[in-house]
Structures are given as C-alpha cells and as structure tokens.
Coordinates of C-alpha atoms in Angstrom, one line a residue:
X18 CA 18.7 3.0 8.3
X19 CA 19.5 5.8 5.6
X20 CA 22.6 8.2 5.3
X21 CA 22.6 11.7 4.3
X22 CA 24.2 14.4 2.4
X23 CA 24.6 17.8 2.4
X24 CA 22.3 18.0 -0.9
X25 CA 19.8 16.6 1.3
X26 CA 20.0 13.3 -0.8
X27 CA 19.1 10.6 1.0
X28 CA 19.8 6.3 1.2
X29 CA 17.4 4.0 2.9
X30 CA 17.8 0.8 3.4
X31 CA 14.5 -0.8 4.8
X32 CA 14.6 -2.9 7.9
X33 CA 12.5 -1.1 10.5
X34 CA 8.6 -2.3 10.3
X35 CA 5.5 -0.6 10.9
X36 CA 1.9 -1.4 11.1
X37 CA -0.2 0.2 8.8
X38 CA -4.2 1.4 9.3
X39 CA -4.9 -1.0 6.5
X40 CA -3.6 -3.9 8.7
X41 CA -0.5 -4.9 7.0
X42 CA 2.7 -4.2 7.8
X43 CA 4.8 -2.2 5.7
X44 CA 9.0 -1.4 5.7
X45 CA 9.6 1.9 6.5
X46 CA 10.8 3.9 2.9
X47 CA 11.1 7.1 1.8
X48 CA 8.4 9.4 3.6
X49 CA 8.6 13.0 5.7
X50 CA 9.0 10.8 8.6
X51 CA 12.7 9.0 7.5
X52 CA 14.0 11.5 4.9
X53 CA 11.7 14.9 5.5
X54 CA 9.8 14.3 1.5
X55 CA 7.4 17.2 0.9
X56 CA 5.2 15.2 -2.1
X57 CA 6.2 11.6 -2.5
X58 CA 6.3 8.4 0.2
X59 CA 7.8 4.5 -1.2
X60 CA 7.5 1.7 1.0
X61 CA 7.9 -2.0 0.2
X62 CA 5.6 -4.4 1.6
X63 CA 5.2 -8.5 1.5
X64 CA 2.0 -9.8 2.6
X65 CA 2.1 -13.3 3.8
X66 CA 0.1 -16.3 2.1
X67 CA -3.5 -15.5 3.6
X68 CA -2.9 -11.5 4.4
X69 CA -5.3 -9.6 4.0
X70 CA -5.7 -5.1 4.2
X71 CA -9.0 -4.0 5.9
X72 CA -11.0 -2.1 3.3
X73 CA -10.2 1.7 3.2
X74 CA -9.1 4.7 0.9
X75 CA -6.8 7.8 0.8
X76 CA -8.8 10.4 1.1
X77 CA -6.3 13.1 -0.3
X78 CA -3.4 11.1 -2.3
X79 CA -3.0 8.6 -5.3
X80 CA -1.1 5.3 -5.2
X81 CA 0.8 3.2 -7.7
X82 CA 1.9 -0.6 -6.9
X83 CA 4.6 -2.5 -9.0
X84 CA 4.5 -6.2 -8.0
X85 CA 8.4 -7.7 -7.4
X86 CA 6.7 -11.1 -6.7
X87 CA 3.8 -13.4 -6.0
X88 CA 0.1 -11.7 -6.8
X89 CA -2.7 -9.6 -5.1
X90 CA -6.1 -9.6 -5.6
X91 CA -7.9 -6.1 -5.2
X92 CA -11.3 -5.6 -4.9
X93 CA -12.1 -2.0 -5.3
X94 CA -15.2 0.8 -6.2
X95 CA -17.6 2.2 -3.6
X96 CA -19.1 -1.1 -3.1
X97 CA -16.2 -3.4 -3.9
X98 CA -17.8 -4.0 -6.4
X99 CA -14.6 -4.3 -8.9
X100 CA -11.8 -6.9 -8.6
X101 CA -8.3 -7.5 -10.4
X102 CA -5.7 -10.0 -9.6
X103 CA -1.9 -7.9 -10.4
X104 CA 0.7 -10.3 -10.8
X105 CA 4.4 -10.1 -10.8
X106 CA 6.1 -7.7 -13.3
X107 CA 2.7 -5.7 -13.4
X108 CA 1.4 -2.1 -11.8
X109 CA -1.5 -1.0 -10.4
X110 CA -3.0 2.6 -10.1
X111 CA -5.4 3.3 -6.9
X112 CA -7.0 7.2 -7.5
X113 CA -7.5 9.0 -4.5
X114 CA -10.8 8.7 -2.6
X115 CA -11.5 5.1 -4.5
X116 CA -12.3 2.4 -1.6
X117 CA -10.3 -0.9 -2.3
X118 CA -9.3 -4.0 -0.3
X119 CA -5.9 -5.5 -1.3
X120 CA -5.1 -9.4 -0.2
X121 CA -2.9 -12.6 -0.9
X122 CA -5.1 -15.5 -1.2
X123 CA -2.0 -17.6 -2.7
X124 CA 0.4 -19.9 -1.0
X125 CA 3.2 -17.7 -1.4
X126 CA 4.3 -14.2 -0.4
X127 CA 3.3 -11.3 -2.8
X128 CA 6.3 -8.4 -2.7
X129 CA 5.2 -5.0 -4.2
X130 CA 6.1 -1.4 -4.2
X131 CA 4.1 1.3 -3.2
X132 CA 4.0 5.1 -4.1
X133 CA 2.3 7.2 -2.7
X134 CA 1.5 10.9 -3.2
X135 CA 1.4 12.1 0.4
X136 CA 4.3 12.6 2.5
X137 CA 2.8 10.9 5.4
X138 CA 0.4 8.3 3.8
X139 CA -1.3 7.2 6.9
X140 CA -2.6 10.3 7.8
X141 CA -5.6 10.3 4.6
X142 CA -6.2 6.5 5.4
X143 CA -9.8 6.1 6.2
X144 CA -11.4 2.7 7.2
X145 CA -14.3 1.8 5.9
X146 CA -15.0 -1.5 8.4
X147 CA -18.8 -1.1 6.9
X148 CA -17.2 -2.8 3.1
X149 CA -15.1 -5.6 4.9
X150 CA -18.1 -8.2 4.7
X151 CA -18.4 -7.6 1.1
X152 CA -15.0 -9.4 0.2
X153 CA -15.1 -13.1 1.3
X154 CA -12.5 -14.1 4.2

C-alpha cells in the first residue's frame, strides 16, 4: 500500500476499499489512518452509474472535488435546496457544516478526487436521513 522514508514522506498507492458513512465506497488515500496526516486526507472515489451518497455534512472540515471523469450532480443547502452538475476537468468546493447529497445519475462511472481538511474525515460525517426524500431516487 504505501512506502516510507525516514523524512516521514510517504507513497500510496490505492487499492484497499472502504465504505464510507455517506454510502459510497471510497479507496483508501492519504489520511492519519495510512500515513499519520495531522491536517489533510485525499481519497479517490468512482461512483458507479446509478450511485448515490446518503445526504449528510462535515461538521468540522471543508472539502474540495476535482472530477478525473464522468459527472456528479450535487444537491446541496440546508434544504437541498441548491443543485450543480460538476463535470470532468472541473472542481467543486463543499464548506464545512453545508448539507449536500452527491450522485451519478449517468450511464457511466464518475472518478473524482477528494480533499478533505480533517485527518480522519469520517469522524465529522453526520447523516441527515431527514433530507434524503428531498432528492428524487
């Protein structure tokens, strides 16, 4: 998975998978759990044709998506209220405490990477199952 150094420099190469709160899965990346980070986390993640994240936020950290391929829609605000469709080649910037609801309603995979600004990203993941109605299935 990663090699180290004595400068504490770090390679990772993703292959292990793990199942975020949000209900995707996500390859593990740089975070205090692989490489010991104190202030950042990058994991890549490809949602399927038809995925779709449960609606939360991050209560304490910011996030910033850069699309390798496909598309996402995001519906976001305290009501959902908000949507944007991010396509390849394009970022997206998530402040923390703003509810949001990514998914892939195309017929191919959508590839992005994701920064965080916690460490260990799912621990300020909150669900917010009382928004997932407002985002048709």
């Amino acid at each position: 998975m990663s090699r180290s150094s004595n400068s504490g420099c770090r390679v990772v190469r993703p292959g292990d998978i793990y199942a975020g709160k949000q209900g995707l899965n996500y390859f593990e990346g740089i975070a205090q759990e692989t490489v010991g980070s104190t202030g950042i986390c990058m994991h890549l993640l490809t949602m399927p044709p038809g995925a779709r994240a449960k609606a939360h936020l991050h209560e304490s950290h910011e996030t910033a998506i850069y699309i390798l391929a496909g598309e996402a829609h995001t519906w976001f605000g305290d009501r959902l209220e908000e949507h944007v469709i991010v396509k390849a080649g394009e970022m997206f910037y998530i402040p923390a405490g703003v509810p949001h609801l990514p998914a892939n309603l195309s017929d191919k995979p959508c590839s992005a990477v994701i920064a965080r600004t916690d460490p260990r990203e799912q621990e300020s993941v909150v669900l917010l199952p009382e928004l997932d109605a407002l985002v048709p299935a």
